[in-house]
Amino acid sequence: ITTFPTTPSSYTILATISGTKTVGSGGDYATLTAAIAAVNAAEVTGPVVLSLTDASYTTPAETFPLVLNANGGSSATNTITIRPAASNVASISGSSGSCILTLNGADYVTVDGSNSGGTDRSLTVTNTNTGTSSAVVCLQNTAAPDGATNNIVKNLNVVGNSNTTTLFGVFS
């Protein structure tokens, strides 16, 4: 090398994440907020399943909105799935002026309410906010023109505050 950079180059080395992670009391992550923060802070290197083991995910333990950001490691192979654990019926409930769960530019994410891999609806997501611009699940990108793509939202019970205050159940 004959010409060196005028300023040093820097690299950020991220932790990696893959596999099934239990979310709830005694699990890999105590809260869904902590699990999503861990995914946001890591590079997805294999399929990730956030398996909800508790019956309820609500404030004050959870911080809404729950925002899952774009992850450079996500792909058709390296997917992220949020679902209730086998035989568990779960709810995510709180108040947010925007959304309870936001896929903010996140790709290849599945939010599946089935606890059996079937079509049962064992997960309820509720936004209790009375604002007229609130939603329950949002697929968007607030920072760049690249939207949230290749995502699936299925088998959920989606509940807003009321039919006159909640703007969207699922927004894309």
mmCIF file of N, CA and C in Angstrom, residues 14 42-44 69-75 78:
data_model
loop_
_atom_site.group_PDB
_atom_site.id
_atom_site.type_symbol
_atom_site.label_atom_id
_atom_site.label_comp_id
_atom_site.label_asym_id
_atom_site.label_seq_id
_atom_site.Cartn_x
_atom_site.Cartn_y
_atom_site.Cartn_z
ATOM 1 N N LEU A 14 -20.829 -6.762 15.049
ATOM 2 C CA LEU A 14 -22.077 -7.047 15.746
ATOM 3 C C LEU A 14 -22.084 -8.464 16.303
ATOM 4 N N ALA A 42 -28.079 -7.209 16.789
ATOM 5 C CA ALA A 42 -27.287 -8.332 16.293
ATOM 6 C C ALA A 42 -27.493 -8.529 14.795
ATOM 7 N N GLU A 43 -26.629 -9.326 14.213
ATOM 8 C CA GLU A 43 -26.749 -9.745 12.816
ATOM 9 C C GLU A 43 -27.447 -11.101 12.797
ATOM 10 N N VAL A 44 -28.547 -11.204 12.064
ATOM 11 C CA VAL A 44 -29.257 -12.471 11.958
ATOM 12 C C VAL A 44 -28.419 -13.393 11.060
ATOM 13 N N ASN A 69 -36.282 -3.297 13.698
ATOM 14 C CA ASN A 69 -35.660 -2.568 12.586
ATOM 15 C C ASN A 69 -35.114 -3.513 11.526
ATOM 16 N N ALA A 70 -34.713 -2.925 10.398
ATOM 17 C CA ALA A 70 -34.086 -3.689 9.320
ATOM 18 C C ALA A 70 -32.832 -4.373 9.856
ATOM 19 N N ASN A 71 -32.574 -5.578 9.370
ATOM 20 C CA ASN A 71 -31.403 -6.338 9.786
ATOM 21 C C ASN A 71 -30.710 -6.847 8.527
ATOM 22 N N GLY A 72 -29.444 -6.477 8.372
ATOM 23 C CA GLY A 72 -28.694 -6.844 7.174
ATOM 24 C C GLY A 72 -28.576 -8.335 6.947
ATOM 25 N N GLY A 73 -28.752 -9.136 7.994
ATOM 26 C CA GLY A 73 -28.645 -10.582 7.838
ATOM 27 C C GLY A 73 -29.941 -11.265 7.453
ATOM 28 N N SER A 74 -31.061 -10.545 7.488
ATOM 29 C CA SER A 74 -32.355 -11.141 7.154
ATOM 30 C C SER A 74 -32.405 -11.525 5.683
ATOM 31 N N SER A 75 -32.999 -12.686 5.422
ATOM 32 C CA SER A 75 -33.142 -13.158 4.042
ATOM 33 C C SER A 75 -34.251 -14.202 4.009
ATOM 34 N N ASN A 78 -32.775 -16.635 6.409
ATOM 35 C CA ASN A 78 -32.574 -16.087 7.755
ATOM 36 C C ASN A 78 -33.773 -15.234 8.147
#
